[in-house]
Amino acid sequence: PVLHNCPNICGVTLAGLAQAIAAQELRPGKDFIVIAFGIDPNEGPADAKADLARLRQAFPQLPADGIHALTGSPANVAAATSALGYRYAWDNQLAQFAHLAALAVLTQDGTLSRWLYGVTFAPTDLKLALVDAGGGKIGSWTDQILLLCYHYDPISGRYGSIIGNGLRIGAGLTVLGGLSAIGIALWRERRRNKAVMAKAGP
């Protein structure tokens, strides 16, 4: 979701997406489709076309197919954003819509699969989200295995390594176990000292 005439973050967000696309193997038009969907119903096709032209000028390596910019009527915009659970509101002070910078990743049938948040996107996060949404239809078998090693965090909108988390948990348990062993050893030593002192008498 974007504002095609956004003076702030939308252009930066699209640029961040273009950079992430270029840094991973899946290709627009072949593996997935990008849709910059205008949330301002006052914008029209000319605004969307100009926005797409700016993006292509900044990133000439983007493929000709698979990247689209759309606008819609108030009813269409409301239906699409409501289906995504995407919230935005008109800000009278700024005289524009206040909205979150985010990328919605959908499955082939249009079901929301993942949100990636921010104005830039890690190429690995983008690729994993696309492979995840593809349901085994895009990406290689190594991508599917890689997906097993990462966990999606819906709060941060990013993927984290399960292996890394496992190592952190393992390290924490090791430290806890070591502290417990030291505590037990000290307790036994104190008990032994008390027993020796009791035998020695006053």
PDB file of C-alpha atoms in Angstrom:
ATOM      1  CA  PRO A   1       0.000   0.000   0.000  1.00  0.00           C
ATOM      2  CA  VAL A   2       1.393   3.407  -1.041  1.00  0.00           C
ATOM      3  CA  LEU A   3       0.588   7.003  -1.875  1.00  0.00           C
ATOM      4  CA  HIS A   4       1.746   7.570  -5.434  1.00  0.00           C
ATOM      5  CA  ASN A   5       2.267  11.279  -4.719  1.00  0.00           C
ATOM      6  CA  CYS A   6       3.711  10.723  -1.247  1.00  0.00           C
ATOM      7  CA  PRO A   7       6.230  13.418  -0.239  1.00  0.00           C
ATOM      8  CA  ASN A   8       7.689  11.241   2.517  1.00  0.00           C
ATOM      9  CA  ILE A   9       8.312   7.500   2.854  1.00  0.00           C
ATOM     10  CA  CYS A  10       6.501   5.780  -0.031  1.00  0.00           C
ATOM     11  CA  GLY A  11       9.214   6.434  -2.610  1.00  0.00           C
ATOM     12  CA  VAL A  12      11.844   5.304  -0.107  1.00  0.00           C
ATOM     13  CA  THR A  13       9.835   2.144   0.611  1.00  0.00           C
ATOM     14  CA  LEU A  14       9.533   1.291  -3.099  1.00  0.00           C
ATOM     15  CA  ALA A  15      13.257   1.935  -3.509  1.00  0.00           C
ATOM     16  CA  GLY A  16      13.964  -0.358  -0.551  1.00  0.00           C
ATOM     17  CA  LEU A  17      11.825  -3.045  -2.162  1.00  0.00           C
ATOM     18  CA  ALA A  18      13.614  -2.626  -5.507  1.00  0.00           C
ATOM     19  CA  GLN A  19      16.999  -3.021  -3.787  1.00  0.00           C
ATOM     20  CA  ALA A  20      15.824  -6.151  -1.955  1.00  0.00           C
ATOM     21  CA  ILE A  21      14.476  -7.622  -5.205  1.00  0.00           C
ATOM     22  CA  ALA A  22      17.809  -7.049  -6.941  1.00  0.00           C
ATOM     23  CA  ALA A  23      19.727  -8.735  -4.110  1.00  0.00           C
ATOM     24  CA  GLN A  24      17.888 -12.079  -4.227  1.00  0.00           C
ATOM     25  CA  GLU A  25      17.213 -14.653  -6.942  1.00  0.00           C
ATOM     26  CA  LEU A  26      13.408 -14.672  -7.327  1.00  0.00           C
ATOM     27  CA  ARG A  27      12.258 -12.457 -10.204  1.00  0.00           C
ATOM     28  CA  PRO A  28       9.157 -10.272 -10.696  1.00  0.00           C
ATOM     29  CA  GLY A  29       7.022 -11.477 -13.577  1.00  0.00           C
ATOM     30  CA  LYS A  30       8.433 -14.996 -13.277  1.00  0.00           C
ATOM     31  CA  ASP A  31       8.131 -15.910  -9.595  1.00  0.00           C
ATOM     32  CA  PHE A  32       5.939 -13.141  -8.182  1.00  0.00           C
ATOM     33  CA  ILE A  33       4.177  -9.859  -9.001  1.00  0.00           C
ATOM     34  CA  VAL A  34       4.698  -6.474  -7.331  1.00  0.00           C
ATOM     35  CA  ILE A  35       1.666  -4.193  -6.987  1.00  0.00           C
ATOM     36  CA  ALA A  36       2.070  -0.664  -5.642  1.00  0.00           C
ATOM     37  CA  PHE A  37      -1.542  -0.125  -4.611  1.00  0.00           C
ATOM     38  CA  GLY A  38      -2.597   3.515  -4.094  1.00  0.00           C
ATOM     39  CA  ILE A  39      -4.561   4.096  -0.884  1.00  0.00           C
ATOM     40  CA  ASP A  40      -5.618   7.650  -1.843  1.00  0.00           C
ATOM     41  CA  PRO A  41      -8.790   7.392  -3.965  1.00  0.00           C
ATOM     42  CA  ASN A  42      -8.142  10.914  -5.272  1.00  0.00           C
ATOM     43  CA  GLU A  43      -5.130   9.624  -7.197  1.00  0.00           C
ATOM     44  CA  GLY A  44      -5.700   8.322 -10.700  1.00  0.00           C
ATOM     45  CA  PRO A  45      -3.960   6.216 -13.350  1.00  0.00           C
ATOM     46  CA  ALA A  46      -1.694   9.113 -14.366  1.00  0.00           C
ATOM     47  CA  ASP A  47      -0.355   9.351 -10.785  1.00  0.00           C
ATOM     48  CA  ALA A  48       0.289   5.601 -10.691  1.00  0.00           C
ATOM     49  CA  LYS A  49       2.003   5.693 -14.096  1.00  0.00           C
ATOM     50  CA  ALA A  50       4.265   8.577 -13.029  1.00  0.00           C
ATOM     51  CA  ASP A  51       5.157   6.786  -9.781  1.00  0.00           C
ATOM     52  CA  LEU A  52       6.112   3.629 -11.678  1.00  0.00           C
ATOM     53  CA  ALA A  53       8.142   5.659 -14.175  1.00  0.00           C
ATOM     54  CA  ARG A  54      10.124   7.257 -11.319  1.00  0.00           C
ATOM     55  CA  LEU A  55      10.843   3.824  -9.873  1.00  0.00           C
ATOM     56  CA  ARG A  56      11.988   2.430 -13.230  1.00  0.00           C
ATOM     57  CA  GLN A  57      14.189   5.466 -13.847  1.00  0.00           C
ATOM     58  CA  ALA A  58      15.869   5.014 -10.457  1.00  0.00           C
ATOM     59  CA  PHE A  59      16.199   1.241 -10.945  1.00  0.00           C
ATOM     60  CA  PRO A  60      16.566   0.498 -14.687  1.00  0.00           C
ATOM     61  CA  GLN A  61      17.536  -3.104 -13.864  1.00  0.00           C
ATOM     62  CA  LEU A  62      13.959  -3.888 -12.808  1.00  0.00           C
ATOM     63  CA  PRO A  63      12.249  -6.227 -15.287  1.00  0.00           C
ATOM     64  CA  ALA A  64       9.659  -4.794 -17.647  1.00  0.00           C
ATOM     65  CA  ASP A  65       7.009  -7.267 -16.497  1.00  0.00           C
ATOM     66  CA  GLY A  66       5.709  -8.136 -13.065  1.00  0.00           C
ATOM     67  CA  ILE A  67       5.685  -4.657 -11.476  1.00  0.00           C
ATOM     68  CA  HIS A  68       2.454  -2.636 -11.514  1.00  0.00           C
ATOM     69  CA  ALA A  69       1.104   0.567  -9.949  1.00  0.00           C
ATOM     70  CA  LEU A  70      -2.661   0.751  -9.376  1.00  0.00           C
ATOM     71  CA  THR A  71      -5.299   3.128  -8.087  1.00  0.00           C
ATOM     72  CA  GLY A  72      -8.905   2.517  -7.124  1.00  0.00           C
ATOM     73  CA  SER A  73     -12.247   4.015  -6.217  1.00  0.00           C
ATOM     74  CA  PRO A  74     -12.974   4.770  -2.541  1.00  0.00           C
ATOM     75  CA  ALA A  75     -14.930   1.499  -2.291  1.00  0.00           C
ATOM     76  CA  ASN A  76     -12.137  -0.539  -3.904  1.00  0.00           C
ATOM     77  CA  VAL A  77      -9.434   1.038  -1.744  1.00  0.00           C
ATOM     78  CA  ALA A  78     -11.497   0.416   1.402  1.00  0.00           C
ATOM     79  CA  ALA A  79     -12.179  -3.203   0.406  1.00  0.00           C
ATOM     80  CA  ALA A  80      -8.510  -3.965  -0.341  1.00  0.00           C
ATOM     81  CA  THR A  81      -7.071  -2.295   2.758  1.00  0.00           C
ATOM     82  CA  SER A  82      -9.759  -3.813   4.987  1.00  0.00           C
ATOM     83  CA  ALA A  83      -8.998  -7.296   3.643  1.00  0.00           C
ATOM     84  CA  LEU A  84      -5.319  -6.729   4.461  1.00  0.00           C
ATOM     85  CA  GLY A  85      -6.066  -5.257   7.889  1.00  0.00           C
ATOM     86  CA  TYR A  86      -4.099  -2.169   6.807  1.00  0.00           C
ATOM     87  CA  ARG A  87      -4.968   1.002   8.720  1.00  0.00           C
ATOM     88  CA  TYR A  88      -4.388   4.593   7.673  1.00  0.00           C
ATOM     89  CA  ALA A  89      -6.034   7.940   8.356  1.00  0.00           C
ATOM     90  CA  TRP A  90      -6.178  11.431   6.947  1.00  0.00           C
ATOM     91  CA  ASP A  91      -3.998  13.904   8.852  1.00  0.00           C
ATOM     92  CA  ASN A  92      -5.377  17.433   8.636  1.00  0.00           C
ATOM     93  CA  GLN A  93      -2.134  18.996   9.852  1.00  0.00           C
ATOM     94  CA  LEU A  94      -0.021  17.284   7.221  1.00  0.00           C
ATOM     95  CA  ALA A  95      -2.801  17.375   4.607  1.00  0.00           C
ATOM     96  CA  GLN A  96      -2.043  13.773   3.650  1.00  0.00           C
ATOM     97  CA  PHE A  97      -2.712  10.209   4.760  1.00  0.00           C
ATOM     98  CA  ALA A  98      -0.769   8.946   7.769  1.00  0.00           C
ATOM     99  CA  HIS A  99       0.118   5.319   7.167  1.00  0.00           C
ATOM    100  CA  LEU A 100       2.551   2.569   8.033  1.00  0.00           C
ATOM    101  CA  ALA A 101       5.457   1.655   5.746  1.00  0.00           C
ATOM    102  CA  ALA A 102       5.028  -2.045   5.075  1.00  0.00           C
ATOM    103  CA  LEU A 103       4.980  -4.735   2.418  1.00  0.00           C
ATOM    104  CA  ALA A 104       2.132  -7.250   2.269  1.00  0.00           C
ATOM    105  CA  VAL A 105       3.100 -10.651   0.841  1.00  0.00           C
ATOM    106  CA  LEU A 106       0.117 -12.558  -0.542  1.00  0.00           C
ATOM    107  CA  THR A 107      -0.384 -16.126  -1.684  1.00  0.00           C
ATOM    108  CA  GLN A 108      -1.430 -16.904  -5.253  1.00  0.00           C
ATOM    109  CA  ASP A 109      -5.114 -16.851  -4.268  1.00  0.00           C
ATOM    110  CA  GLY A 110      -4.771 -13.423  -2.620  1.00  0.00           C
ATOM    111  CA  THR A 111      -4.570 -14.557   1.007  1.00  0.00           C
ATOM    112  CA  LEU A 112      -2.331 -12.444   3.241  1.00  0.00           C
ATOM    113  CA  SER A 113       0.725 -14.520   4.150  1.00  0.00           C
ATOM    114  CA  ARG A 114       3.221 -12.104   5.729  1.00  0.00           C
ATOM    115  CA  TRP A 115       3.822  -8.441   6.534  1.00  0.00           C
ATOM    116  CA  LEU A 116       7.349  -7.067   6.204  1.00  0.00           C
ATOM    117  CA  TYR A 117       7.693  -3.739   8.014  1.00  0.00           C
ATOM    118  CA  GLY A 118       9.913  -0.736   7.357  1.00  0.00           C
ATOM    119  CA  VAL A 119      11.212   1.301   4.448  1.00  0.00           C
ATOM    120  CA  THR A 120      13.967  -1.189   3.620  1.00  0.00           C
ATOM    121  CA  PHE A 121      13.730  -4.960   3.440  1.00  0.00           C
ATOM    122  CA  ALA A 122      16.412  -7.575   4.001  1.00  0.00           C
ATOM    123  CA  PRO A 123      16.750  -9.625   0.793  1.00  0.00           C
ATOM    124  CA  THR A 124      16.641 -12.835   2.851  1.00  0.00           C
ATOM    125  CA  ASP A 125      13.386 -11.754   4.517  1.00  0.00           C
ATOM    126  CA  LEU A 126      11.838 -10.944   1.133  1.00  0.00           C
ATOM    127  CA  LYS A 127      12.933 -14.237  -0.394  1.00  0.00           C
ATOM    128  CA  LEU A 128      11.766 -16.324   2.575  1.00  0.00           C
ATOM    129  CA  ALA A 129       8.406 -14.521   2.634  1.00  0.00           C
ATOM    130  CA  LEU A 130       7.923 -15.185  -1.088  1.00  0.00           C
ATOM    131  CA  VAL A 131       8.936 -18.846  -0.781  1.00  0.00           C
ATOM    132  CA  ASP A 132       6.637 -19.164   2.234  1.00  0.00           C
ATOM    133  CA  ALA A 133       3.703 -17.626   0.353  1.00  0.00           C
ATOM    134  CA  GLY A 134       4.511 -19.695  -2.749  1.00  0.00           C
ATOM    135  CA  GLY A 135       3.631 -22.925  -0.964  1.00  0.00           C
ATOM    136  CA  GLY A 136       6.418 -24.878  -2.653  1.00  0.00           C
ATOM    137  CA  LYS A 137       5.717 -23.515  -6.156  1.00  0.00           C
ATOM    138  CA  ILE A 138       8.623 -21.055  -6.235  1.00  0.00           C
ATOM    139  CA  GLY A 139      12.202 -21.301  -5.037  1.00  0.00           C
ATOM    140  CA  SER A 140      14.485 -24.306  -4.966  1.00  0.00           C
ATOM    141  CA  TRP A 141      14.505 -27.253  -2.566  1.00  0.00           C
ATOM    142  CA  THR A 142      17.350 -25.539  -0.713  1.00  0.00           C
ATOM    143  CA  ASP A 143      15.061 -22.531  -0.187  1.00  0.00           C
ATOM    144  CA  GLN A 144      12.460 -24.856   1.334  1.00  0.00           C
ATOM    145  CA  ILE A 145      15.098 -26.281   3.695  1.00  0.00           C
ATOM    146  CA  LEU A 146      16.295 -22.761   4.528  1.00  0.00           C
ATOM    147  CA  LEU A 147      12.720 -21.854   5.416  1.00  0.00           C
ATOM    148  CA  LEU A 148      12.774 -24.609   8.057  1.00  0.00           C
ATOM    149  CA  CYS A 149      15.770 -22.917   9.687  1.00  0.00           C
ATOM    150  CA  TYR A 150      14.036 -19.549  10.044  1.00  0.00           C
ATOM    151  CA  HIS A 151      11.060 -18.393  12.071  1.00  0.00           C
ATOM    152  CA  TYR A 152       8.782 -15.487  11.107  1.00  0.00           C
ATOM    153  CA  ASP A 153       8.131 -12.984  13.897  1.00  0.00           C
ATOM    154  CA  PRO A 154       4.771 -11.274  13.208  1.00  0.00           C
ATOM    155  CA  ILE A 155       5.569  -8.454  15.645  1.00  0.00           C
ATOM    156  CA  SER A 156       8.808  -7.362  13.992  1.00  0.00           C
ATOM    157  CA  GLY A 157       7.781  -8.564  10.511  1.00  0.00           C
ATOM    158  CA  ARG A 158      11.170 -10.248  10.074  1.00  0.00           C
ATOM    159  CA  TYR A 159      12.615 -13.737   9.896  1.00  0.00           C
ATOM    160  CA  GLY A 160      15.006 -14.931  12.591  1.00  0.00           C
ATOM    161  CA  SER A 161      17.261 -17.963  12.599  1.00  0.00           C
ATOM    162  CA  ILE A 162      15.872 -20.852  14.638  1.00  0.00           C
ATOM    163  CA  ILE A 163      19.437 -22.163  14.883  1.00  0.00           C
ATOM    164  CA  GLY A 164      20.601 -18.853  16.333  1.00  0.00           C
ATOM    165  CA  ASN A 165      17.732 -18.862  18.808  1.00  0.00           C
ATOM    166  CA  GLY A 166      18.517 -22.471  19.694  1.00  0.00           C
ATOM    167  CA  LEU A 167      22.169 -21.616  20.312  1.00  0.00           C
ATOM    168  CA  ARG A 168      21.154 -18.696  22.546  1.00  0.00           C
ATOM    169  CA  ILE A 169      18.769 -20.914  24.513  1.00  0.00           C
ATOM    170  CA  GLY A 170      21.415 -23.630  24.739  1.00  0.00           C
ATOM    171  CA  ALA A 171      24.002 -21.113  25.978  1.00  0.00           C
ATOM    172  CA  GLY A 172      21.535 -19.828  28.566  1.00  0.00           C
ATOM    173  CA  LEU A 173      20.789 -23.338  29.796  1.00  0.00           C
ATOM    174  CA  THR A 174      24.534 -24.099  29.968  1.00  0.00           C
ATOM    175  CA  VAL A 175      25.147 -21.022  32.109  1.00  0.00           C
ATOM    176  CA  LEU A 176      22.167 -21.890  34.309  1.00  0.00           C
ATOM    177  CA  GLY A 177      23.418 -25.465  34.649  1.00  0.00           C
ATOM    178  CA  GLY A 178      26.916 -24.253  35.528  1.00  0.00           C
ATOM    179  CA  LEU A 179      25.602 -21.864  38.173  1.00  0.00           C
ATOM    180  CA  SER A 180      23.421 -24.634  39.614  1.00  0.00           C
ATOM    181  CA  ALA A 181      26.426 -27.000  39.781  1.00  0.00           C
ATOM    182  CA  ILE A 182      28.526 -24.335  41.536  1.00  0.00           C
ATOM    183  CA  GLY A 183      25.680 -23.650  43.982  1.00  0.00           C
ATOM    184  CA  ILE A 184      25.295 -27.346  44.797  1.00  0.00           C
ATOM    185  CA  ALA A 185      29.074 -27.733  45.248  1.00  0.00           C
ATOM    186  CA  LEU A 186      29.206 -24.765  47.640  1.00  0.00           C
ATOM    187  CA  TRP A 187      26.227 -26.085  49.579  1.00  0.00           C
ATOM    188  CA  ARG A 188      27.857 -29.526  49.944  1.00  0.00           C
ATOM    189  CA  GLU A 189      31.162 -27.933  50.994  1.00  0.00           C
ATOM    190  CA  ARG A 190      29.400 -25.847  53.637  1.00  0.00           C
ATOM    191  CA  ARG A 191      27.606 -28.955  54.902  1.00  0.00           C
ATOM    192  CA  ARG A 192      30.860 -30.895  55.050  1.00  0.00           C
ATOM    193  CA  ASN A 193      32.548 -28.077  56.981  1.00  0.00           C
ATOM    194  CA  LYS A 194      29.676 -27.949  59.490  1.00  0.00           C
ATOM    195  CA  ALA A 195      29.904 -31.737  59.977  1.00  0.00           C
ATOM    196  CA  VAL A 196      33.683 -31.536  60.552  1.00  0.00           C
ATOM    197  CA  MET A 197      33.270 -28.703  63.036  1.00  0.00           C
ATOM    198  CA  ALA A 198      30.523 -30.590  64.886  1.00  0.00           C
ATOM    199  CA  LYS A 199      32.799 -33.668  65.240  1.00  0.00           C
ATOM    200  CA  ALA A 200      35.728 -31.559  66.429  1.00  0.00           C
ATOM    201  CA  GLY A 201      33.587 -30.184  69.244  1.00  0.00           C
ATOM    202  CA  PRO A 202      34.105 -26.884  71.159  1.00  0.00           C
TER     203      PRO A 202
END
